[in-house]
Amino acid sequence: MPSLSLPKALALLASLAINFSYAAPTLRADAPANNDAIVADLITAPTVIKRFRELLTDAGQTALSGDALAKASIYDFNANSVPIPGSNGGKVGAALVDTMPYLLDSGLNTNLGYVGPCGVLVPHVHPRASEFFTVVAGELLVGTIPERGLLNDGSSPLLTNNLTQYQGTLFPQGAIHYQQNLACNQVVAIATLSNADPGTTPYTFPVKPGSEGNTTTVKRQGDASEAEEWAAIKETLPWYIVEPADECRQKCGIA
């Protein structure tokens, strides 16, 4: 298979950030393919209890139970995860208001992610939410750049930490941040954000003159191998992410 061009690489990046999972919802047994109509109805409910009545009862006559209640109130990360390009086999599931309408007006969004050996979750921001990020298995290097003015000279340097099992950190709303696995084992992490619709914008840019592409309006290319994905994606990333990742891949025997 031919190597991936940079424009095609940029077409991988919309799902790189930790909450870029708009997987199929599991709301009700008779639910439509997407939840737009359900969410629209819930938004117009005059009170919160009437919203819950719509979600959790049979027309207000009896409360749901068993599988029906589970489908309305439980988000199944096992069933609703998608691959993350650049993460070497990693995947993420995101409980968002459009994948789980029960979250409407909760101010919460939770993501369960897996980062493969030497995998990277590329620099990104959440324009409408702060994020608390916790490692539950393995270890990750995390980096963030606060807004301008952290230092007296007006600059804001890159801040990095190593998170081990059951350690977490804050990524403030709007701050650029990334996560990187520099080990040969898979890492599991949970990210909770302060908005049911936090949004994600990747901060990745072509580094070659004349390169084309738009990192904010792209989709993953499913026919690319992991090695091809990484070869193309790393052209959009800074050296301080790429060099450790390449060293890790060599150490772990990843092509």
Short mmCIF file of C-alpha atoms in Angstrom, two decimals:
data_model
loop_
_atom_site.label_atom_id
_atom_site.label_comp_id
_atom_site.label_asym_id
_atom_site.label_seq_id
_atom_site.Cartn_x
_atom_site.Cartn_y
_atom_site.Cartn_z
CA MET A 1 0.00 0.00 0.00
CA PRO A 2 1.47 3.45 -0.87
CA SER A 3 2.44 5.79 1.93
CA LEU A 4 -0.06 8.37 3.13
CA SER A 5 0.28 11.92 1.75
CA LEU A 6 0.20 14.85 4.16
CA PRO A 7 -3.27 16.00 3.04
CA LYS A 8 -4.55 12.50 3.75
CA ALA A 9 -2.74 12.56 7.07
CA LEU A 10 -4.63 15.67 8.00
CA ALA A 11 -7.74 13.69 7.20
CA LEU A 12 -6.96 11.46 10.17
CA LEU A 13 -6.99 14.11 12.83
CA ALA A 14 -10.60 14.88 13.74
CA SER A 15 -10.80 11.82 15.94
CA LEU A 16 -7.39 12.16 17.56
CA ALA A 17 -8.47 13.97 20.68
CA ILE A 18 -9.70 12.01 23.69
CA ASN A 19 -13.35 12.89 23.36
CA PHE A 20 -13.69 12.53 19.58
CA SER A 21 -16.03 9.54 19.82
CA TYR A 22 -19.52 9.98 18.45
CA ALA A 23 -20.25 6.27 18.54
CA ALA A 24 -23.67 4.75 18.12
CA PRO A 25 -25.83 5.54 21.18
CA THR A 26 -27.51 2.88 23.31
CA LEU A 27 -30.53 4.73 24.67
CA ARG A 28 -33.76 2.79 24.17
CA ALA A 29 -34.55 -0.47 22.39
CA ASP A 30 -36.75 1.50 19.99
CA ALA A 31 -34.41 4.49 19.71
CA PRO A 32 -33.64 6.02 16.28
CA ALA A 33 -30.20 5.79 14.67
CA ASN A 34 -29.20 9.11 16.26
CA ASN A 35 -30.49 11.06 19.23
CA ASP A 36 -31.07 14.47 17.64
CA ALA A 37 -34.87 14.26 17.87
CA ILE A 38 -34.75 12.92 21.43
CA VAL A 39 -32.40 15.68 22.58
CA ALA A 40 -34.57 18.31 20.87
CA ASP A 41 -37.62 17.02 22.77
CA LEU A 42 -35.72 17.04 26.06
CA ILE A 43 -34.53 20.61 25.54
CA THR A 44 -38.13 21.80 25.22
CA ALA A 45 -39.32 20.04 28.38
CA PRO A 46 -40.36 22.81 30.83
CA THR A 47 -38.86 21.10 33.90
CA VAL A 48 -36.06 18.65 34.64
CA ILE A 49 -38.46 16.09 36.12
CA LYS A 50 -40.51 16.12 32.91
CA ARG A 51 -37.30 15.51 30.99
CA PHE A 52 -36.55 12.52 33.21
CA ARG A 53 -40.14 11.35 32.74
CA GLU A 54 -39.53 11.31 28.98
CA LEU A 55 -36.31 9.33 29.40
CA LEU A 56 -36.98 7.02 32.33
CA THR A 57 -40.68 6.13 32.20
CA ASP A 58 -43.27 4.66 29.88
CA ALA A 59 -45.22 7.85 29.12
CA GLY A 60 -45.22 8.67 32.84
CA GLN A 61 -47.26 5.57 33.72
CA THR A 62 -44.55 3.24 35.01
CA ALA A 63 -40.82 3.56 35.58
CA LEU A 64 -38.55 1.73 33.20
CA SER A 65 -36.72 -1.29 34.56
CA GLY A 66 -34.30 -3.97 33.46
CA ASP A 67 -32.84 -3.61 29.98
CA ALA A 68 -35.05 -0.63 29.12
CA LEU A 69 -33.78 1.35 32.11
CA ALA A 70 -30.19 0.31 31.40
CA LYS A 71 -30.42 1.52 27.80
CA ALA A 72 -31.73 4.88 28.97
CA SER A 73 -29.32 5.46 31.84
CA ILE A 74 -26.14 3.42 31.25
CA TYR A 75 -23.44 4.25 28.73
CA ASP A 76 -21.59 1.16 27.50
CA PHE A 77 -17.98 2.08 26.72
CA ASN A 78 -17.36 -1.51 25.58
CA ALA A 79 -19.84 -1.18 22.75
CA ASN A 80 -19.25 2.47 21.87
CA SER A 81 -15.56 2.98 21.18
CA VAL A 82 -13.74 4.06 18.02
CA PRO A 83 -10.05 3.85 16.99
CA ILE A 84 -7.72 6.79 17.65
CA PRO A 85 -5.24 7.33 14.80
CA GLY A 86 -1.72 7.85 16.08
CA SER A 87 -2.37 5.93 19.29
CA ASN A 88 -1.08 2.59 17.96
CA GLY A 89 -4.25 0.57 18.37
CA GLY A 90 -5.83 2.82 20.97
CA LYS A 91 -9.53 3.60 21.11
CA VAL A 92 -11.91 5.91 22.93
CA GLY A 93 -15.56 5.98 23.92
CA ALA A 94 -17.21 9.26 24.88
CA ALA A 95 -20.42 9.73 26.83
CA LEU A 96 -21.65 13.01 25.32
CA VAL A 97 -25.08 14.56 25.27
CA ASP A 98 -25.66 13.31 21.71
CA THR A 99 -24.55 9.76 22.54
CA MET A 100 -26.26 9.73 25.96
CA PRO A 101 -29.11 12.29 26.20
CA TYR A 102 -29.40 11.61 29.95
CA LEU A 103 -26.38 13.94 30.26
CA LEU A 104 -28.29 16.98 29.01
CA ASP A 105 -27.59 19.99 31.28
CA SER A 106 -25.53 17.81 33.61
CA GLY A 107 -22.36 19.78 32.89
CA LEU A 108 -20.50 16.48 32.50
CA ASN A 109 -18.85 14.43 29.78
CA THR A 110 -16.81 11.29 30.46
CA ASN A 111 -14.42 9.44 28.16
CA LEU A 112 -12.71 6.08 28.52
CA GLY A 113 -9.61 5.82 26.37
CA TYR A 114 -6.92 3.27 25.55
CA VAL A 115 -3.53 4.43 24.27
CA GLY A 116 -1.40 1.77 22.62
CA PRO A 117 2.37 1.34 23.03
CA CYS A 118 4.19 4.55 21.99
CA GLY A 119 0.83 6.10 21.05
CA VAL A 120 0.05 9.82 21.08
CA LEU A 121 -3.13 11.80 21.66
CA VAL A 122 -2.13 14.85 19.65
CA PRO A 123 -2.24 18.45 20.97
CA HIS A 124 -5.81 19.74 21.20
CA VAL A 125 -8.08 22.07 23.14
CA HIS A 126 -11.61 21.84 24.50
CA PRO A 127 -13.22 25.23 23.82
CA ARG A 128 -16.16 24.75 26.20
CA ALA A 129 -14.81 22.65 29.08
CA SER A 130 -12.06 21.98 31.58
CA GLU A 131 -10.85 18.38 31.76
CA PHE A 132 -9.73 16.19 34.65
CA PHE A 133 -7.62 13.39 33.23
CA THR A 134 -6.83 10.23 35.24
CA VAL A 135 -4.61 7.26 34.38
CA VAL A 136 -6.10 3.98 35.62
CA ALA A 137 -3.53 1.58 34.13
CA GLY A 138 0.00 2.28 32.97
CA GLU A 139 1.80 5.62 32.70
CA LEU A 140 1.45 8.64 30.42
CA LEU A 141 3.47 11.77 29.75
CA VAL A 142 1.07 14.71 29.62
CA GLY A 143 1.81 18.23 28.45
CA THR A 144 -0.12 21.48 28.54
CA ILE A 145 0.44 25.10 27.53
CA PRO A 146 -1.54 27.58 29.67
CA GLU A 147 -2.90 30.79 28.23
CA ARG A 148 -0.40 33.57 27.51
CA GLY A 149 1.05 35.40 30.52
CA LEU A 150 2.02 32.65 32.94
CA LEU A 151 5.53 34.11 33.31
CA ASN A 152 6.40 37.74 34.01
CA ASP A 153 7.69 38.22 30.46
CA GLY A 154 4.25 37.32 29.11
CA SER A 155 5.16 33.85 27.86
CA SER A 156 3.68 30.49 28.80
CA PRO A 157 6.05 27.51 28.56
CA LEU A 158 5.09 23.90 27.99
CA LEU A 159 4.38 22.13 31.31
CA THR A 160 4.87 18.35 31.43
CA ASN A 161 4.11 15.66 34.00
CA ASN A 162 4.28 11.88 34.21
CA LEU A 163 1.01 10.36 35.41
CA THR A 164 1.13 6.87 36.88
CA GLN A 165 -1.76 4.62 37.91
CA TYR A 166 -4.55 6.48 39.75
CA GLN A 167 -2.92 9.88 39.29
CA GLY A 168 -4.77 12.70 37.57
CA THR A 169 -4.35 16.30 36.47
CA LEU A 170 -6.35 19.28 35.22
CA PHE A 171 -6.34 20.67 31.71
CA PRO A 172 -8.01 24.11 32.01
CA GLN A 173 -10.64 25.11 29.48
CA GLY A 174 -9.02 26.31 26.27
CA ALA A 175 -5.50 25.15 27.22
CA ILE A 176 -3.54 23.20 24.60
CA HIS A 177 -2.70 19.74 25.91
CA TYR A 178 -1.60 16.28 24.78
CA GLN A 179 -1.00 12.79 26.17
CA GLN A 180 1.79 10.39 25.17
CA ASN A 181 2.56 6.77 25.99
CA LEU A 182 6.33 6.17 26.06
CA ALA A 183 6.11 2.54 27.19
CA CYS A 184 5.60 -0.78 25.40
CA ASN A 185 2.26 -1.55 27.11
CA GLN A 186 -1.24 -0.20 26.63
CA VAL A 187 -2.47 2.60 28.90
CA VAL A 188 -6.05 3.10 30.11
CA ALA A 189 -7.29 6.55 31.11
CA ILE A 190 -10.52 8.32 32.04
CA ALA A 191 -11.22 11.96 31.18
CA THR A 192 -14.12 13.88 32.69
CA LEU A 193 -15.00 17.28 31.25
CA SER A 194 -17.13 20.08 32.65
CA ASN A 195 -19.57 20.27 29.74
CA ALA A 196 -21.73 17.59 28.13
CA ASP A 197 -20.73 19.14 24.78
CA PRO A 198 -17.10 20.17 25.37
CA GLY A 199 -15.91 20.34 21.77
CA THR A 200 -12.41 19.47 20.60
CA THR A 201 -10.05 21.31 18.24
CA PRO A 202 -6.76 19.58 17.29
CA TYR A 203 -3.66 21.79 17.26
CA THR A 204 -1.70 20.10 14.50
CA PHE A 205 -0.22 21.84 11.50
CA PRO A 206 1.58 20.85 8.30
CA VAL A 207 5.30 21.60 8.52
CA LYS A 208 6.17 21.38 4.82
CA PRO A 209 5.72 24.43 2.55
CA GLY A 210 2.77 24.06 0.24
CA SER A 211 1.07 21.35 2.29
CA GLU A 212 -2.68 21.33 2.13
CA GLY A 213 -5.37 20.25 4.55
CA ASN A 214 -7.58 21.44 7.36
CA THR A 215 -7.14 19.75 10.72
CA THR A 216 -10.50 20.90 12.03
CA THR A 217 -12.77 19.38 9.38
CA VAL A 218 -11.34 15.95 8.80
CA LYS A 219 -12.12 12.27 9.26
CA ARG A 220 -10.08 9.16 9.88
CA GLN A 221 -8.93 7.18 6.83
CA GLY A 222 -9.87 3.60 7.66
CA ASP A 223 -7.67 1.97 4.98
CA ALA A 224 -4.37 3.28 6.35
CA SER A 225 -2.11 1.01 8.39
CA GLU A 226 -0.96 2.16 11.80
CA ALA A 227 2.59 2.68 10.52
CA GLU A 228 1.32 4.76 7.60
CA GLU A 229 -0.86 6.79 9.93
CA TRP A 230 2.04 7.57 12.23
CA ALA A 231 4.44 8.40 9.37
CA ALA A 232 2.00 10.99 8.09
CA ILE A 233 0.69 12.32 11.40
CA LYS A 234 4.13 12.99 12.85
CA GLU A 235 4.75 15.51 10.07
CA THR A 236 2.16 17.73 11.76
CA LEU A 237 3.60 17.44 15.29
CA PRO A 238 6.43 19.23 17.15
CA TRP A 239 9.81 17.57 17.64
CA TYR A 240 9.34 17.16 21.39
CA ILE A 241 6.49 14.73 20.70
CA VAL A 242 7.86 13.04 17.57
CA GLU A 243 11.39 12.26 18.74
CA PRO A 244 10.38 10.45 21.98
CA ALA A 245 7.65 8.60 20.08
CA ASP A 246 10.08 7.38 17.42
CA GLU A 247 12.58 6.32 20.10
CA CYS A 248 9.80 4.44 21.88
CA ARG A 249 8.72 2.68 18.69
CA GLN A 250 12.31 1.56 18.07
CA LYS A 251 12.66 0.35 21.66
CA CYS A 252 9.40 -1.59 21.49
CA GLY A 253 10.01 -3.05 18.03
CA ILE A 254 7.14 -1.18 16.39
CA ALA A 255 7.64 -0.61 12.67
#
